[in-house]
Amino acid sequence: MASNQTAPTAQDGSAPHRFDPNFTDSVINAMGPKTDPRLRVVMTSLIRHLHDFTREVELTVDEWLAGVKFINLIGQTTTPTRNEAHRMSDILGLESLVDEIAHKHVNESGEEPTSSSILGPFWSPNAPFRENGGSIIVNPNPNGQPALMHGIITDLDTKKPIAGAVIDIWQASANGRYDFQDPENQTPNNLRGKFRTNEKGEYHFYCYKPTAYSLPTDGAAGELFKALDRHPMRPAHIHLMMTAEGYKPVTTQIYPRDDPYVTNDTVFAVKDDLLIDFTPREGDPNAKLDLEYNVRLAPREGKTAPMEGPRPPTPYTNPNPLKMRLPYAPSQPPTPSSEPIYTRIAARRAPRPLIPLDLTLLHNPVVADGWNTFIGAIRTQTSLSADLKELAIARVAVLNGAVHEWDVHAALALKAGISREGLQTVFTAPAYGPGSTIPVPVPKQGEEKGGLTGVQRAVLTYTDQMTRNVAVEDSVMEGVKKFLGDKEVVELTATVAAYNMLCRHQPRATVVQAKRHASTKHPKNFVPPTQADLDELRESVREFTRREIPEELAQKTDRLNEFPNEMWQKFGEAGFLGITADEGFGGLGMGYQAHCVVMEEISRASGSIGLSYAAHSQLCVNQLMLNGSPEQKAKYLPGLISGEHVGALAMSEHSAGSDVVSMKMTAKEVDGGYVLNGTKMWITNGPDAHTIIVYAKTQPDAASKGITAFIVETGAAKGFSVAQKLDKLGMRGSNTGELVFEDVFVPKENVLGELNRGVRVLMEGLDLERLVLSAGPLGLMQASLDTVLPYTHQRKQFGHPIAHNQLVQGKLADMYTKYRASSAFTYAIARAVDESATSQATVRTQDCAGAILYAAERASEVAADAVQLMGGMGYMNEVPVGRILRDAKLYEIGAGTSEVRRMVIGRAFNKEFVER
């Protein structure tokens, strides 16, 4: 990589570390979802304290290595070929942190020398000097990709070349092993060597393009990987050590930009300006690839210095000083800058009226038994007045559906002094939950309303909010504290929490109406289409596909793995891109039956073109239609519906596919908007999209309640890039990519839906996404029948068409029946959704998930039968059935796997029959 090719820089001049600014949090967040919850708490604390200590004392490389050796001596964990303590240190991010502390330098103009990175445990002092232009490849590997690496080493300040500088290189072979790990295939110092620059500061030698490899998982480090549910992969890299007399040395690793693990290196060593590009090399018999890597060294006596103190606040950095938070937590802050921390701690130590009860513990039977004893005690042994206590208990019973106990609660409440009118209010009043549209009452002393006094109404509201979300708004708390002292508030809290748990432990099956009305899913003034309307639309789409997506184009799209981008404008002109959108934005406003018709017929012509169509029209356009503000719709929908712009949705990540809530991508609030950092994987239309709906964590510790949806304009998004276009088994030509967001600024007006309510935005369209996508497999089944029916009636064996063979007839009958059954399922659900706009019927999650589950699996079976019926011809790429089979498999994986769909259906039943 040439010296003028630099990564985006922070305001302080530093290149953003790929795992910075919140390096410690990145190490902690690398723990996978299968990590034991208690272990997660322990390791989070351990890593944070370890990193704080390292920063506070500015731990040196020598001190850190002394610690590594000491641990090895204690446990005898090291071997001649494996430094286990070193590996465990890497897994905890310690070596990268020590390296950053030791080598962070800038000069007067704010420039940096070539970035350092970790040494790693594989350096050898015995590597030989080799002639410039030589090769470090001593034992060629059949899978190795030879490359000529060259560049210039220059002075950071003067920019002049440095003659006689030494560049020491070592790397693993193409099998992922270093020389001493692989004595059967490599002699000592294979892929190792030292070179000196000439008078122009130039060096050049032959090496391999590196290969990614896994750290061993059979030792202590392996157990740590397993416990933390982390992958052991290191991205491909070349180790370098650059030295010159009078200059500060640099030890680093460089990484091919196209390696899939550069974004989640298991030892956290990748930095943006260490990413390199290999390019084709022509006319060189010794190398197929070319790598230019220029190096800048900082003079030892030059005007450079370690970066000290906290970095200035930037989109990349944490404004808080990187010091230990509180060594002993004294009562007074030692410095003004640490005062906010001490204020928070003082607030935690102060007497609190709310007791944060961990109700999940009460699912343990032993704890529950003790809790029941406690329940009896608080009913009789509190200073809270009997009327307030019994009112709260009765209200908890109502809110938990324990109506069969009402006779008992009502009698006790009446005896305690609650009026009959007040009991009617307790029984019928809507709940004052957080976010409720019902205004919170402001009770007054002596006031009576609905049969309840002011204090009783305050307790009712408090009980509602405690029961609904174990959280109480400030105004409600202040209302209670007008009447009750701190001790009484604590007793009230305990009473409400205790009886909530008691009610929730009583087994009773109650069907709850958790379904959603579908009327909000349609454009204004929507009228469900008639069957005649749908038939006319289907014929129109068929005519379009016959003309615009002939079999030759479908084959070419698959073979070249390239989407025919002229198709977007043709789709727009035909009106297919806004099937569910308001006519005011250029849409047709025809609903989901119509959308399924278009999706089926396009997929019948080409599965991959159909998939890209759905990603645009359903995942992007329909999401904007459902959740966008009027301003957002006016800005983005016209261009998307006309086909001028391409749309996509970015949700999945390397480690967050079906478990989308575990996404790592973050959105940090800054002036005027948010800065997005992270990657998205398997994004359909990602390489081509102009407008992408992106999900990111605005509150990383809040799980599903900390995700927000954003509208990202890729053309204006500095820091946005496509890391790679993916080479898939099927759906080739439906361009799919890995998207990289490096400090991408998104204005606050581009938040889609509510802040931290991105999961709601996602779920708003998820059922409908499953429904519309289920029409894709229908088109593939149609395409299979289109090919195999004529073939089996023309192909003769033993003097007769093979379609006259009963075994063949049976397969054809099964194929047709599977298609018709799947079609009936999908269109029945689509019709119900459309008609719900006027009938107030509901969208059932299990129906939408069931439609795509059934259609996807049947499509794979039908396509496989088509290949089988066509015999040898079916196995040839000249006919489409092989492509159809590869395309069909995607629908069992994408948009939620078949296994997840089954789980979704099962959970939907569980929601309908809730055990209380």
Coordinates of N, CA and C in Angstrom, one line a residue, residues 388 391-392 394-396 398-399 422-423 425-432 441 449-450 452-467 476 480 492 496:
L388 N -54.0 0.5 51.7 CA -53.1 0.6 50.6 C -52.4 -0.7 50.2
L391 N -55.1 -2.8 48.4 CA -55.4 -2.2 47.1 C -54.3 -2.7 46.1
A392 N -53.0 -2.6 46.5 CA -51.9 -2.9 45.6 C -52.0 -4.4 45.3
A394 N -54.6 -6.4 45.3 CA -55.8 -6.6 44.4 C -55.5 -6.2 42.9
R395 N -54.8 -5.0 42.8 CA -54.5 -4.5 41.5 C -53.5 -5.5 40.8
V396 N -52.5 -6.0 41.5 CA -51.5 -6.9 40.9 C -52.3 -8.2 40.4
V398 N -55.4 -8.3 39.3 CA -56.1 -7.9 38.1 C -55.1 -7.9 36.9
L399 N -54.0 -7.2 37.1 CA -53.0 -7.0 36.0 C -52.4 -8.3 35.5
G422 N -64.4 2.1 44.6 CA -62.9 2.0 44.4 C -62.5 0.7 43.9
L423 N -63.1 -0.4 44.4 CA -62.8 -1.7 43.9 C -63.1 -1.9 42.4
T425 N -63.0 0.5 40.3 CA -61.9 1.2 39.6 C -60.7 0.3 39.5
V426 N -60.3 -0.4 40.6 CA -59.2 -1.3 40.6 C -59.4 -2.4 39.6
F427 N -60.6 -2.9 39.4 CA -60.9 -4.0 38.5 C -60.9 -3.6 37.0
T428 N -61.3 -2.3 36.7 CA -61.6 -2.0 35.3 C -60.7 -0.9 34.8
A429 N -60.0 -0.1 35.6 CA -59.2 1.0 35.1 C -58.0 0.5 34.2
P430 N -57.8 1.2 33.1 CA -56.6 0.8 32.2 C -55.3 1.1 33.0
A431 N -54.3 0.3 32.6 CA -53.0 0.4 33.3 C -52.3 1.6 32.9
Y432 N -51.6 2.2 33.9 CA -50.8 3.4 33.6 C -49.3 2.9 33.5
P441 N -52.3 10.4 36.5 CA -53.1 11.3 37.4 C -52.2 12.0 38.5
K449 N -61.7 10.3 43.7 CA -62.1 10.1 42.3 C -62.2 8.6 42.0
G450 N -63.3 8.2 41.4 CA -63.5 6.8 41.1 C -63.5 6.0 42.4
L452 N -61.7 6.3 44.9 CA -60.3 6.2 45.5 C -59.9 7.6 46.0
T453 N -59.2 7.6 47.1 CA -58.6 8.9 47.6 C -57.4 9.2 46.8
G454 N -56.8 10.4 47.1 CA -55.6 10.7 46.4 C -54.5 9.8 46.6
V455 N -54.2 9.4 47.8 CA -53.1 8.4 48.1 C -53.4 7.1 47.5
Q456 N -54.7 6.7 47.5 CA -55.0 5.4 46.9 C -54.8 5.4 45.4
R457 N -55.1 6.5 44.7 CA -54.9 6.6 43.3 C -53.4 6.6 43.0
A458 N -52.6 7.3 43.9 CA -51.1 7.3 43.7 C -50.6 5.9 43.8
V459 N -51.1 5.1 44.8 CA -50.6 3.7 44.9 C -51.0 2.9 43.7
L460 N -52.2 3.1 43.2 CA -52.7 2.4 42.0 C -51.8 2.6 40.8
T461 N -51.4 3.8 40.6 CA -50.5 4.2 39.5 C -49.1 3.6 39.7
Y462 N -48.6 3.7 40.9 CA -47.3 3.1 41.2 C -47.3 1.6 41.0
T463 N -48.4 0.9 41.4 CA -48.5 -0.5 41.2 C -48.5 -0.9 39.8
D464 N -49.2 -0.1 39.0 CA -49.3 -0.4 37.5 C -47.9 -0.3 36.9
Q465 N -47.2 0.7 37.2 CA -45.8 0.8 36.5 C -44.9 -0.2 37.1
M466 N -44.9 -0.5 38.3 CA -44.0 -1.6 38.9 C -44.4 -2.9 38.2
T467 N -45.6 -3.2 38.0 CA -46.1 -4.5 37.5 C -45.8 -4.6 36.0
V476 N -44.6 9.8 38.9 CA -45.3 8.8 39.7 C -44.7 8.7 41.0
V480 N -46.3 9.4 44.9 CA -46.4 8.5 46.0 C -45.7 9.1 47.2
L492 N -44.1 -0.9 50.2 CA -45.0 -1.0 49.0 C -44.4 -1.7 47.9
V496 N -45.6 -5.2 46.1 CA -46.0 -5.3 44.7 C -45.1 -6.4 44.0

